[in-house]
Each structure stands twice: as C-alpha cells, then as structure tokens.
Amino acid sequence: MLKIKPVALDRLPKLLRLMPKAELHMHIEGSLEPELMFALAQRNGVSMAYADVESLRRAYVFDNLQDFLDIYHAGTLVLRTEQDFYDMAHAYLARAAADNVVHAEIFFDTQTHTGHGLSTEVVINGLHRACVAGEAEFGISASLILCFLRHLSEKEAFESLEQALPLRDKLLGVGLASSEKGHPPEKFARVFARARDLGFRLVAHAGEEGPPAYIWSALDVLKVERIDHGVQAINDPTLMAHLAKERIPLTVCPLSNLKLRVFPALAEHNLGRMMEAGIVATINSDDPAYFGGHINQNFTQTFAALGLGAQQAYQLARNSFEASFIDDSLRHQYIDRLNAAFETFD
Ligand code: HPA
Ligand code: ZN
C-alpha cells in the first residue's frame, strides 16, 4: 500500500476533489435537479405541483426514507421519453466527471416508469446511450444496475427482470431499493437467484433504516456482493467482524443518512468507526439532487465533521475501485491513477 503523507486541513478539499474515484451508489432518478425537472415538465406538458425551482427545493426536507421516497416518486413523473432519460444521465455524468469520478455504477428502476405507462426499452436505451456518450465525452466508464422496488411484490420484480432481458447486454447487475422496513431481502430470494443464474452482479440496500438482520439475509439469502448503506451493522459486532473478514463492501452515503435522519448530525456518523473496524467502506451521493450534494460534497463535509485526513481519503478512493465490478485490468489502471494523484499532490 502506498505511503500517504499527511495533508494540511486547508488543502484537504483540493485533494478530495482531484483524486480519481468511483461512485457505486447513486440512483439516476435522484440526480434530477429541479432546473432540469422543470425543463422536462415543460417539454412534455406535465404540470408541476410547485410553482418554481426554489419552492420545489424548499420542499426537500425529510423525516425519514419514506418521506423522501414520496417526493422522489413525484419528481419522476416528468420523465416521458428516451431522450429524457438520456438527458438526465448525461447531466449526471458531466457533473460526476467534474468531481473526478472516473467510474460510475448507476442505479435505476423500471417499475416506477412502467407504472407511468413507459416501456422498459425507453428507460434502458436512454440511460445506456448516455453511458456510451459519457465514456466518449468525459472518459468516464459507466454501467447500469436495475433495482427492484421492495415495496412491490416479488412477482412484479420478476416481471421487471423479464422485461429487461432483451436488453441484458446493457445491464451490469440488479439491486434492491425503496421502502426498507417491513420488506426484508428474503422477500426477493427467488428473483435474485434467477438474476444470479443469468450472470447479473448482485447488490441490495440493507441496514439503512432496517436492522442488521436485513444485512445478514441480503448476504446469506440473496447472495449479494455489496451492501448499499449497511450503517446499521454497527449494532451487531458479529456482523461487523464478518463484513471486515470477508471484505464485503458497504456503499455509504453520508449526506443521505443526514437528510433522512439516520444520524442526527454528520459528526455522529459511524463511517470513521466502520473504517477503523476494517470495513471496506466507500462514500457515495445516493440522490444528489435531493440530499444537498454530489460525491465531493459528501467527501468534504464528512471529512470536516469526522476529522478524517489524507490516509482515509486514499483508503476510501481505493475501496471504491476494489468494490467496483470493473475488470481487473481497468481496476489496476484506476488504482495507478489514484496512486499518481497522491504521489504528485503537494
Ligand atoms: N434508499 C432506498 N431506496 C432509495 C434510496 C435510498 O436511499 N434512494 C432512492 N431510492
Ligand atoms: Zn440508495
């Protein structure tokens, strides 16, 4: 492992910004900024419940995950055409590249949109086209993870998987998102087994608001390779030891956790403790348009609140590449770039 020199506090934001990193936990629908939302509403003749961008932004105050999901769902009503999905994902990739994200594994769902009368093809083709453009324009590698909505039935998850299969080569994996409490991972045992047989990479949200038992069943029943959030693992020492020993990555989203009141303040976030316990944690933005920041704001605010430094910055960026589903040759290229960024920083 590279020897990391300490960096003065006032220079840390620059280092956090310029280090290359991967983003592994963001929902593309949660990247839709109010400005683009209003533009798409106008383009598609969809009426908005808010008069303007400012009043919409003012509504982004949440008590918990469900509170957020309700507003988030309303925002997706402006998405009507393949071009809308392209524009949304292209805007995210441009913004992520500015934060020196060099690789992104992007969550999306089809169930929200098929529920609004759109086809699975419109969603996946628009997003995939943006991923291809993102590579050409910004040099960012990007791939797509189809999330099942856990408040719906397993039968409906199966339907969304089957509808996506003709576009299989545009997808990297499947995940599990939406209302966690009352919808344990094991509800989706069979659809994850089927996705696994089809060669999809597997992830699931677990232990965001829900108990450590949900993290165990995501691992043992769904056989996921990463846990999204996972911060409730701290309440189960056996689980903590297991995550560390097996090097199961957690995709942590600090500003999301703050905005959804998983922690009362960023200074009380357990990311630092997780890292000290040897867990492969990463920092991500989750829904950047709703939670007050893209990935670098997650880094800088969390580092300031927890007093983290250059060593943790390197570790988190490195973890993001170790935890990603890229092939080893690209992984080594990105880690070499990361090492070079740290070696030349002064
Ligand atoms: N948790 C669960 N589902 C979600 C989230 C989240 O943080 N963001 C978008 N869908
Ligand atoms: Zn999420």
mmCIF file of C-alpha atoms and ligand atoms in Angstrom:
data_model
loop_
_atom_site.group_PDB
_atom_site.id
_atom_site.type_symbol
_atom_site.label_atom_id
_atom_site.label_comp_id
_atom_site.label_asym_id
_atom_site.label_seq_id
_atom_site.Cartn_x
_atom_site.Cartn_y
_atom_site.Cartn_z
ATOM 1 C CA MET A 1 0.000 0.000 0.000
ATOM 2 C CA LEU A 2 1.203 3.475 -0.882
ATOM 3 C CA LYS A 3 2.687 5.545 1.927
ATOM 4 C CA ILE A 4 0.379 8.532 2.385
ATOM 5 C CA LYS A 5 1.832 11.867 3.512
ATOM 6 C CA PRO A 6 -0.313 13.984 5.843
ATOM 7 C CA VAL A 7 -2.079 16.896 4.146
ATOM 8 C CA ALA A 8 -2.875 20.236 5.843
ATOM 9 C CA LEU A 9 -6.555 20.714 6.656
ATOM 10 C CA ASP A 10 -6.987 23.659 4.300
ATOM 11 C CA ARG A 11 -5.560 21.597 1.385
ATOM 12 C CA LEU A 12 -7.693 18.527 2.026
ATOM 13 C CA PRO A 13 -10.732 19.645 -0.052
ATOM 14 C CA LYS A 14 -8.460 20.014 -3.080
ATOM 15 C CA LEU A 15 -7.072 16.509 -2.612
ATOM 16 C CA LEU A 16 -10.580 15.086 -2.158
ATOM 17 C CA ARG A 17 -11.689 16.792 -5.341
ATOM 18 C CA LEU A 18 -8.815 15.811 -7.580
ATOM 19 C CA MET A 19 -8.374 12.200 -6.511
ATOM 20 C CA PRO A 20 -9.957 9.801 -9.007
ATOM 21 C CA LYS A 21 -12.821 7.810 -7.542
ATOM 22 C CA ALA A 22 -15.694 5.500 -8.412
ATOM 23 C CA GLU A 23 -19.307 6.163 -7.484
ATOM 24 C CA LEU A 24 -21.146 2.924 -6.702
ATOM 25 C CA HIS A 25 -24.360 4.071 -5.066
ATOM 26 C CA MET A 26 -26.440 6.665 -6.804
ATOM 27 C CA HIS A 27 -29.970 6.494 -8.181
ATOM 28 C CA ILE A 28 -30.124 8.243 -11.520
ATOM 29 C CA GLU A 29 -33.679 9.452 -10.832
ATOM 30 C CA GLY A 30 -32.270 11.109 -7.697
ATOM 31 C CA SER A 31 -29.841 13.152 -9.795
ATOM 32 C CA LEU A 32 -32.660 15.060 -11.490
ATOM 33 C CA GLU A 33 -32.080 18.665 -10.440
ATOM 34 C CA PRO A 34 -35.147 20.932 -10.128
ATOM 35 C CA GLU A 35 -33.992 23.024 -13.112
ATOM 36 C CA LEU A 36 -33.946 20.002 -15.429
ATOM 37 C CA MET A 37 -37.153 18.685 -13.865
ATOM 38 C CA PHE A 38 -38.984 21.917 -14.757
ATOM 39 C CA ALA A 39 -37.465 21.893 -18.265
ATOM 40 C CA LEU A 40 -38.621 18.308 -18.867
ATOM 41 C CA ALA A 41 -42.063 19.079 -17.433
ATOM 42 C CA GLN A 42 -42.410 21.899 -19.921
ATOM 43 C CA ARG A 43 -41.087 19.832 -22.823
ATOM 44 C CA ASN A 44 -43.550 17.034 -22.045
ATOM 45 C CA GLY A 45 -46.565 19.120 -20.992
ATOM 46 C CA VAL A 46 -46.516 17.691 -17.458
ATOM 47 C CA SER A 47 -47.829 20.008 -14.738
ATOM 48 C CA MET A 48 -45.726 20.545 -11.615
ATOM 49 C CA ALA A 49 -47.095 20.707 -8.086
ATOM 50 C CA TYR A 50 -44.627 23.521 -7.274
ATOM 51 C CA ALA A 51 -44.580 27.000 -8.793
ATOM 52 C CA ASP A 52 -40.826 27.218 -9.349
ATOM 53 C CA VAL A 53 -37.412 25.721 -8.717
ATOM 54 C CA GLU A 54 -36.984 27.482 -5.365
ATOM 55 C CA SER A 55 -40.263 26.305 -3.880
ATOM 56 C CA LEU A 56 -39.551 22.763 -5.046
ATOM 57 C CA ARG A 57 -36.110 22.847 -3.406
ATOM 58 C CA ARG A 58 -37.645 24.173 -0.200
ATOM 59 C CA ALA A 59 -39.829 21.044 -0.067
ATOM 60 C CA TYR A 60 -36.740 18.825 0.198
ATOM 61 C CA VAL A 61 -36.934 18.372 3.961
ATOM 62 C CA PHE A 62 -37.453 14.812 5.127
ATOM 63 C CA ASP A 63 -38.093 12.991 8.396
ATOM 64 C CA ASN A 64 -37.251 9.533 7.103
ATOM 65 C CA LEU A 65 -36.787 7.388 3.988
ATOM 66 C CA GLN A 66 -40.500 7.121 3.149
ATOM 67 C CA ASP A 67 -40.953 10.884 3.331
ATOM 68 C CA PHE A 68 -38.218 11.257 0.743
ATOM 69 C CA LEU A 69 -39.464 8.434 -1.483
ATOM 70 C CA ASP A 70 -42.854 10.125 -1.832
ATOM 71 C CA ILE A 71 -41.341 13.362 -3.181
ATOM 72 C CA TYR A 72 -38.778 11.469 -5.235
ATOM 73 C CA HIS A 73 -41.512 9.477 -6.911
ATOM 74 C CA ALA A 74 -43.458 12.628 -7.779
ATOM 75 C CA GLY A 75 -40.310 14.000 -9.452
ATOM 76 C CA THR A 76 -40.096 11.022 -11.807
ATOM 77 C CA LEU A 77 -43.436 11.959 -13.421
ATOM 78 C CA VAL A 78 -41.655 14.394 -15.753
ATOM 79 C CA LEU A 79 -39.700 11.548 -17.416
ATOM 80 C CA ARG A 80 -41.601 10.528 -20.539
ATOM 81 C CA THR A 81 -39.209 9.807 -23.433
ATOM 82 C CA GLU A 82 -35.931 8.068 -24.154
ATOM 83 C CA GLN A 83 -34.352 11.488 -24.627
ATOM 84 C CA ASP A 84 -35.409 12.470 -21.080
ATOM 85 C CA PHE A 85 -33.513 9.500 -19.640
ATOM 86 C CA TYR A 86 -30.549 10.330 -21.828
ATOM 87 C CA ASP A 87 -30.535 13.991 -20.764
ATOM 88 C CA MET A 88 -30.835 13.110 -17.067
ATOM 89 C CA ALA A 89 -27.981 10.583 -17.152
ATOM 90 C CA HIS A 90 -25.813 12.770 -19.369
ATOM 91 C CA ALA A 91 -26.184 15.654 -16.894
ATOM 92 C CA TYR A 92 -25.202 13.363 -14.028
ATOM 93 C CA LEU A 93 -22.127 12.026 -15.839
ATOM 94 C CA ALA A 94 -20.948 15.545 -16.724
ATOM 95 C CA ARG A 95 -21.359 16.597 -13.099
ATOM 96 C CA ALA A 96 -19.692 13.441 -11.748
ATOM 97 C CA ALA A 97 -16.732 13.841 -14.116
ATOM 98 C CA ALA A 98 -16.231 17.340 -12.694
ATOM 99 C CA ASP A 99 -15.826 15.656 -9.277
ATOM 100 C CA ASN A 100 -13.216 13.330 -10.796
ATOM 101 C CA VAL A 101 -15.496 10.331 -10.768
ATOM 102 C CA VAL A 102 -13.839 8.078 -13.351
ATOM 103 C CA HIS A 103 -16.238 5.155 -12.997
ATOM 104 C CA ALA A 104 -19.927 5.007 -12.063
ATOM 105 C CA GLU A 105 -22.275 2.094 -11.410
ATOM 106 C CA ILE A 106 -25.671 3.709 -11.747
ATOM 107 C CA PHE A 107 -28.900 2.528 -10.120
ATOM 108 C CA PHE A 108 -32.201 2.944 -11.879
ATOM 109 C CA ASP A 109 -35.528 1.200 -11.785
ATOM 110 C CA THR A 110 -38.032 0.374 -14.451
ATOM 111 C CA GLN A 111 -41.042 -0.304 -12.237
ATOM 112 C CA THR A 112 -41.602 3.387 -11.472
ATOM 113 C CA HIS A 113 -41.619 4.213 -15.159
ATOM 114 C CA THR A 114 -43.592 1.246 -16.479
ATOM 115 C CA GLY A 115 -46.097 2.231 -13.772
ATOM 116 C CA HIS A 116 -46.376 5.559 -15.637
ATOM 117 C CA GLY A 117 -47.024 3.826 -18.952
ATOM 118 C CA LEU A 118 -43.469 3.870 -20.338
ATOM 119 C CA SER A 119 -41.698 0.840 -21.773
ATOM 120 C CA THR A 120 -38.614 -0.782 -20.285
ATOM 121 C CA GLU A 121 -36.795 -0.145 -23.593
ATOM 122 C CA VAL A 122 -37.286 3.630 -23.390
ATOM 123 C CA VAL A 123 -35.695 3.690 -19.933
ATOM 124 C CA ILE A 124 -32.749 1.377 -20.577
ATOM 125 C CA ASN A 125 -31.938 2.618 -24.074
ATOM 126 C CA GLY A 126 -31.888 6.268 -22.970
ATOM 127 C CA LEU A 127 -29.677 5.556 -19.956
ATOM 128 C CA HIS A 128 -27.359 3.279 -21.876
ATOM 129 C CA ARG A 129 -26.894 5.793 -24.679
ATOM 130 C CA ALA A 130 -25.834 8.355 -22.060
ATOM 131 C CA CYS A 131 -23.316 5.878 -20.591
ATOM 132 C CA VAL A 132 -21.754 5.407 -24.035
ATOM 133 C CA ALA A 133 -21.659 9.189 -24.586
ATOM 134 C CA GLY A 134 -20.206 9.721 -21.096
ATOM 135 C CA GLU A 135 -17.288 7.475 -21.928
ATOM 136 C CA ALA A 136 -16.582 9.314 -25.191
ATOM 137 C CA GLU A 137 -17.073 12.845 -23.849
ATOM 138 C CA PHE A 138 -15.780 12.645 -20.283
ATOM 139 C CA GLY A 139 -13.661 9.474 -20.257
ATOM 140 C CA ILE A 140 -15.878 8.058 -17.519
ATOM 141 C CA SER A 141 -16.768 4.357 -17.552
ATOM 142 C CA ALA A 142 -20.373 3.812 -16.552
ATOM 143 C CA SER A 143 -22.728 0.865 -16.259
ATOM 144 C CA LEU A 144 -26.282 0.231 -15.130
ATOM 145 C CA ILE A 145 -27.778 -1.692 -12.201
ATOM 146 C CA LEU A 146 -31.521 -2.391 -12.337
ATOM 147 C CA CYS A 147 -33.090 -2.024 -8.886
ATOM 148 C CA PHE A 148 -36.252 -3.838 -7.880
ATOM 149 C CA LEU A 149 -38.669 -1.828 -5.751
ATOM 150 C CA ARG A 150 -39.024 -3.725 -2.499
ATOM 151 C CA HIS A 151 -42.417 -2.252 -1.520
ATOM 152 C CA LEU A 152 -43.826 -4.121 -4.551
ATOM 153 C CA SER A 153 -44.178 -7.905 -4.807
ATOM 154 C CA GLU A 154 -41.581 -10.438 -5.876
ATOM 155 C CA LYS A 155 -43.869 -11.302 -8.789
ATOM 156 C CA GLU A 156 -43.614 -7.701 -10.002
ATOM 157 C CA ALA A 157 -39.824 -7.823 -9.616
ATOM 158 C CA PHE A 158 -39.798 -10.946 -11.801
ATOM 159 C CA GLU A 159 -41.835 -9.104 -14.422
ATOM 160 C CA SER A 160 -39.409 -6.184 -14.476
ATOM 161 C CA LEU A 161 -36.479 -8.603 -14.833
ATOM 162 C CA GLU A 162 -38.140 -10.489 -17.677
ATOM 163 C CA GLN A 163 -38.953 -7.234 -19.489
ATOM 164 C CA ALA A 164 -35.308 -6.189 -19.216
ATOM 165 C CA LEU A 165 -33.856 -9.436 -20.523
ATOM 166 C CA PRO A 166 -33.900 -8.470 -24.223
ATOM 167 C CA LEU A 167 -31.576 -5.618 -23.162
ATOM 168 C CA ARG A 168 -29.416 -7.855 -20.978
ATOM 169 C CA ASP A 169 -26.151 -6.722 -22.571
ATOM 170 C CA LYS A 170 -26.835 -3.134 -21.453
ATOM 171 C CA LEU A 171 -27.032 -4.145 -17.786
ATOM 172 C CA LEU A 172 -24.380 -4.959 -15.207
ATOM 173 C CA GLY A 173 -26.447 -6.154 -12.295
ATOM 174 C CA VAL A 174 -29.551 -5.976 -10.153
ATOM 175 C CA GLY A 175 -30.197 -4.282 -6.819
ATOM 176 C CA LEU A 176 -32.943 -3.708 -4.284
ATOM 177 C CA ALA A 177 -34.221 -0.241 -3.313
ATOM 178 C CA SER A 178 -37.206 1.718 -1.920
ATOM 179 C CA SER A 179 -39.006 1.357 1.439
ATOM 180 C CA GLU A 180 -36.834 -0.902 3.578
ATOM 181 C CA LYS A 181 -38.716 -1.525 6.821
ATOM 182 C CA GLY A 182 -41.230 -4.346 6.517
ATOM 183 C CA HIS A 183 -39.706 -5.509 3.212
ATOM 184 C CA PRO A 184 -36.806 -7.800 4.148
ATOM 185 C CA PRO A 185 -34.410 -9.023 1.464
ATOM 186 C CA GLU A 186 -35.645 -12.612 1.688
ATOM 187 C CA LYS A 187 -38.904 -11.462 0.102
ATOM 188 C CA PHE A 188 -36.865 -11.407 -3.142
ATOM 189 C CA ALA A 189 -34.971 -14.694 -2.746
ATOM 190 C CA ARG A 190 -36.191 -16.293 -5.961
ATOM 191 C CA VAL A 191 -35.804 -13.312 -8.257
ATOM 192 C CA PHE A 192 -32.237 -12.751 -7.038
ATOM 193 C CA ALA A 193 -31.490 -16.464 -7.573
ATOM 194 C CA ARG A 194 -32.752 -16.127 -11.136
ATOM 195 C CA ALA A 195 -30.694 -12.970 -11.741
ATOM 196 C CA ARG A 196 -27.659 -14.782 -10.355
ATOM 197 C CA ASP A 197 -28.193 -17.683 -12.751
ATOM 198 C CA LEU A 198 -28.334 -15.150 -15.590
ATOM 199 C CA GLY A 199 -24.927 -13.789 -14.598
ATOM 200 C CA PHE A 200 -26.022 -10.447 -13.120
ATOM 201 C CA ARG A 201 -23.894 -8.857 -10.401
ATOM 202 C CA LEU A 202 -25.902 -8.513 -7.197
ATOM 203 C CA VAL A 203 -26.267 -5.703 -4.649
ATOM 204 C CA ALA A 204 -29.012 -4.670 -2.208
ATOM 205 C CA HIS A 205 -29.889 -1.784 0.076
ATOM 206 C CA ALA A 206 -29.846 -3.141 3.607
ATOM 207 C CA GLY A 207 -29.337 -1.666 7.055
ATOM 208 C CA GLU A 208 -30.117 1.916 6.056
ATOM 209 C CA GLU A 209 -33.085 2.160 8.446
ATOM 210 C CA GLY A 210 -33.665 -1.585 8.747
ATOM 211 C CA PRO A 211 -31.991 -3.934 11.250
ATOM 212 C CA PRO A 212 -28.706 -5.867 10.925
ATOM 213 C CA ALA A 213 -30.816 -8.972 10.234
ATOM 214 C CA TYR A 214 -31.614 -7.475 6.816
ATOM 215 C CA ILE A 215 -27.888 -7.240 6.050
ATOM 216 C CA TRP A 216 -27.439 -10.883 7.033
ATOM 217 C CA SER A 217 -30.279 -12.009 4.787
ATOM 218 C CA ALA A 218 -29.079 -9.865 1.878
ATOM 219 C CA LEU A 219 -25.769 -11.728 2.161
ATOM 220 C CA ASP A 220 -26.957 -15.214 3.056
ATOM 221 C CA VAL A 221 -30.232 -15.435 1.117
ATOM 222 C CA LEU A 222 -29.791 -13.021 -1.823
ATOM 223 C CA LYS A 223 -26.020 -13.632 -2.007
ATOM 224 C CA VAL A 224 -25.248 -10.011 -2.811
ATOM 225 C CA GLU A 225 -21.657 -8.905 -3.334
ATOM 226 C CA ARG A 226 -22.014 -5.419 -1.822
ATOM 227 C CA ILE A 227 -24.331 -3.850 0.721
ATOM 228 C CA ASP A 228 -25.807 -0.433 -0.039
ATOM 229 C CA HIS A 229 -25.750 1.728 3.123
ATOM 230 C CA GLY A 230 -25.265 -1.011 5.755
ATOM 231 C CA VAL A 231 -24.648 1.542 8.504
ATOM 232 C CA GLN A 232 -26.872 -0.361 10.988
ATOM 233 C CA ALA A 233 -24.253 -3.148 11.000
ATOM 234 C CA ILE A 234 -22.600 -1.221 13.826
ATOM 235 C CA ASN A 235 -25.249 -2.680 16.163
ATOM 236 C CA ASP A 236 -24.131 -6.266 15.507
ATOM 237 C CA PRO A 237 -20.476 -6.970 16.386
ATOM 238 C CA THR A 238 -20.556 -10.433 14.781
ATOM 239 C CA LEU A 239 -21.769 -8.886 11.536
ATOM 240 C CA MET A 240 -19.098 -6.173 11.710
ATOM 241 C CA ALA A 241 -16.413 -8.837 12.060
ATOM 242 C CA HIS A 242 -17.923 -10.815 9.181
ATOM 243 C CA LEU A 243 -18.056 -7.795 6.825
ATOM 244 C CA ALA A 244 -14.433 -6.951 7.619
ATOM 245 C CA LYS A 245 -13.128 -10.509 7.334
ATOM 246 C CA GLU A 246 -14.935 -11.256 4.074
ATOM 247 C CA ARG A 247 -14.185 -7.772 2.701
ATOM 248 C CA ILE A 248 -17.822 -7.161 1.802
ATOM 249 C CA PRO A 249 -18.018 -3.518 0.715
ATOM 250 C CA LEU A 250 -20.529 -1.020 2.101
ATOM 251 C CA THR A 251 -21.574 1.838 -0.173
ATOM 252 C CA VAL A 252 -22.130 4.548 2.436
ATOM 253 C CA CYS A 253 -23.985 7.802 1.675
ATOM 254 C CA PRO A 254 -23.333 10.282 4.494
ATOM 255 C CA LEU A 255 -25.420 13.267 3.322
ATOM 256 C CA SER A 256 -28.324 10.926 2.543
ATOM 257 C CA ASN A 257 -28.080 9.497 6.061
ATOM 258 C CA LEU A 258 -28.072 13.030 7.463
ATOM 259 C CA LYS A 259 -31.042 14.239 5.375
ATOM 260 C CA LEU A 260 -33.098 11.106 6.145
ATOM 261 C CA ARG A 261 -32.223 11.399 9.843
ATOM 262 C CA VAL A 262 -30.421 8.082 10.106
ATOM 263 C CA PHE A 263 -27.867 10.081 12.142
ATOM 264 C CA PRO A 264 -28.756 13.297 13.990
ATOM 265 C CA ALA A 265 -25.589 15.049 12.794
ATOM 266 C CA LEU A 266 -22.736 14.283 10.408
ATOM 267 C CA ALA A 267 -20.336 14.377 13.371
ATOM 268 C CA GLU A 268 -22.172 11.313 14.713
ATOM 269 C CA HIS A 269 -21.870 9.313 11.511
ATOM 270 C CA ASN A 270 -20.203 5.927 12.020
ATOM 271 C CA LEU A 271 -18.109 5.918 8.831
ATOM 272 C CA GLY A 272 -14.863 6.523 10.733
ATOM 273 C CA ARG A 273 -15.641 3.723 13.198
ATOM 274 C CA MET A 274 -16.500 1.392 10.321
ATOM 275 C CA MET A 275 -13.149 2.073 8.705
ATOM 276 C CA GLU A 276 -11.305 1.555 11.980
ATOM 277 C CA ALA A 277 -13.066 -1.815 12.238
ATOM 278 C CA GLY A 278 -11.506 -2.760 8.888
ATOM 279 C CA ILE A 279 -14.656 -2.499 6.800
ATOM 280 C CA VAL A 280 -14.333 -1.758 3.075
ATOM 281 C CA ALA A 281 -16.440 1.417 3.063
ATOM 282 C CA THR A 282 -16.979 3.819 0.184
ATOM 283 C CA ILE A 283 -18.534 7.309 0.002
ATOM 284 C CA ASN A 284 -21.391 7.983 -2.445
ATOM 285 C CA SER A 285 -24.118 10.536 -3.098
ATOM 286 C CA ASP A 286 -27.280 8.311 -3.282
ATOM 287 C CA ASP A 287 -29.658 11.002 -4.598
ATOM 288 C CA PRO A 288 -27.501 14.090 -5.114
ATOM 289 C CA ALA A 289 -30.295 16.426 -6.265
ATOM 290 C CA TYR A 290 -32.257 15.783 -3.059
ATOM 291 C CA PHE A 291 -29.638 15.378 -0.344
ATOM 292 C CA GLY A 292 -27.614 18.540 -0.757
ATOM 293 C CA GLY A 293 -24.583 17.405 -2.656
ATOM 294 C CA HIS A 294 -22.709 15.335 -5.164
ATOM 295 C CA ILE A 295 -19.938 12.951 -4.221
ATOM 296 C CA ASN A 296 -17.299 15.567 -3.432
ATOM 297 C CA GLN A 297 -19.632 17.410 -1.101
ATOM 298 C CA ASN A 298 -20.193 14.090 0.644
ATOM 299 C CA PHE A 299 -16.427 13.723 0.981
ATOM 300 C CA THR A 300 -15.609 17.257 2.133
ATOM 301 C CA GLN A 301 -18.472 17.606 4.612
ATOM 302 C CA THR A 302 -17.912 14.149 6.098
ATOM 303 C CA PHE A 303 -14.161 14.671 6.388
ATOM 304 C CA ALA A 304 -14.690 18.014 8.145
ATOM 305 C CA ALA A 305 -17.320 16.612 10.518
ATOM 306 C CA LEU A 306 -15.358 13.474 11.441
ATOM 307 C CA GLY A 307 -11.828 14.897 11.324
ATOM 308 C CA LEU A 308 -10.676 12.435 8.659
ATOM 309 C CA GLY A 309 -7.445 13.010 6.690
ATOM 310 C CA ALA A 310 -5.377 12.009 3.650
ATOM 311 C CA GLN A 311 -4.942 8.394 4.740
ATOM 312 C CA GLN A 312 -8.710 7.862 4.886
ATOM 313 C CA ALA A 313 -9.152 9.752 1.597
ATOM 314 C CA TYR A 314 -6.802 7.326 -0.121
ATOM 315 C CA GLN A 315 -8.433 4.335 1.537
ATOM 316 C CA LEU A 316 -11.952 5.387 0.522
ATOM 317 C CA ALA A 317 -10.991 6.085 -3.092
ATOM 318 C CA ARG A 318 -9.070 2.846 -3.274
ATOM 319 C CA ASN A 319 -12.010 0.962 -1.734
ATOM 320 C CA SER A 320 -14.276 2.415 -4.432
ATOM 321 C CA PHE A 321 -12.172 0.721 -7.112
ATOM 322 C CA GLU A 322 -11.737 -2.503 -5.125
ATOM 323 C CA ALA A 323 -15.513 -2.677 -4.592
ATOM 324 C CA SER A 324 -16.455 -1.883 -8.191
ATOM 325 C CA PHE A 325 -17.444 -4.525 -10.726
ATOM 326 C CA ILE A 326 -14.870 -3.486 -13.351
ATOM 327 C CA ASP A 327 -12.390 -5.996 -14.713
ATOM 328 C CA ASP A 328 -9.004 -6.235 -13.065
ATOM 329 C CA SER A 329 -7.045 -4.527 -15.818
ATOM 330 C CA LEU A 330 -9.212 -1.386 -15.624
ATOM 331 C CA ARG A 331 -9.131 -1.606 -11.822
ATOM 332 C CA HIS A 332 -5.329 -1.544 -11.877
ATOM 333 C CA GLN A 333 -5.319 1.394 -14.287
ATOM 334 C CA TYR A 334 -7.574 3.382 -11.969
ATOM 335 C CA ILE A 335 -5.560 2.477 -8.878
ATOM 336 C CA ASP A 336 -2.381 3.554 -10.687
ATOM 337 C CA ARG A 337 -4.039 6.903 -11.433
ATOM 338 C CA LEU A 338 -5.067 7.189 -7.798
ATOM 339 C CA ASN A 339 -1.529 6.466 -6.642
ATOM 340 C CA ALA A 340 -0.142 9.038 -9.063
ATOM 341 C CA ALA A 341 -2.591 11.660 -7.783
ATOM 342 C CA PHE A 342 -1.390 11.134 -4.215
ATOM 343 C CA GLU A 343 2.292 10.969 -5.146
ATOM 344 C CA THR A 344 2.194 14.232 -7.069
ATOM 345 C CA PHE A 345 -0.054 16.179 -4.672
ATOM 346 C CA ASP A 346 1.722 18.950 -2.772
HETATM 347 N N1 HPA B 1 -32.910 4.011 -0.023
HETATM 348 C C1 HPA B 1 -33.805 3.227 -0.617
HETATM 349 N N2 HPA B 1 -34.282 3.469 -1.820
HETATM 350 C C2 HPA B 1 -33.871 4.544 -2.470
HETATM 351 C C3 HPA B 1 -32.952 5.398 -1.902
HETATM 352 C C4 HPA B 1 -32.440 5.107 -0.613
HETATM 353 O O1 HPA B 1 -31.613 5.818 -0.030
HETATM 354 N N3 HPA B 1 -32.758 6.369 -2.809
HETATM 355 C C5 HPA B 1 -33.507 6.110 -3.887
HETATM 356 N N4 HPA B 1 -34.198 5.001 -3.676
HETATM 357 ZN ZN ZN B 2 -29.780 4.319 -2.332
#
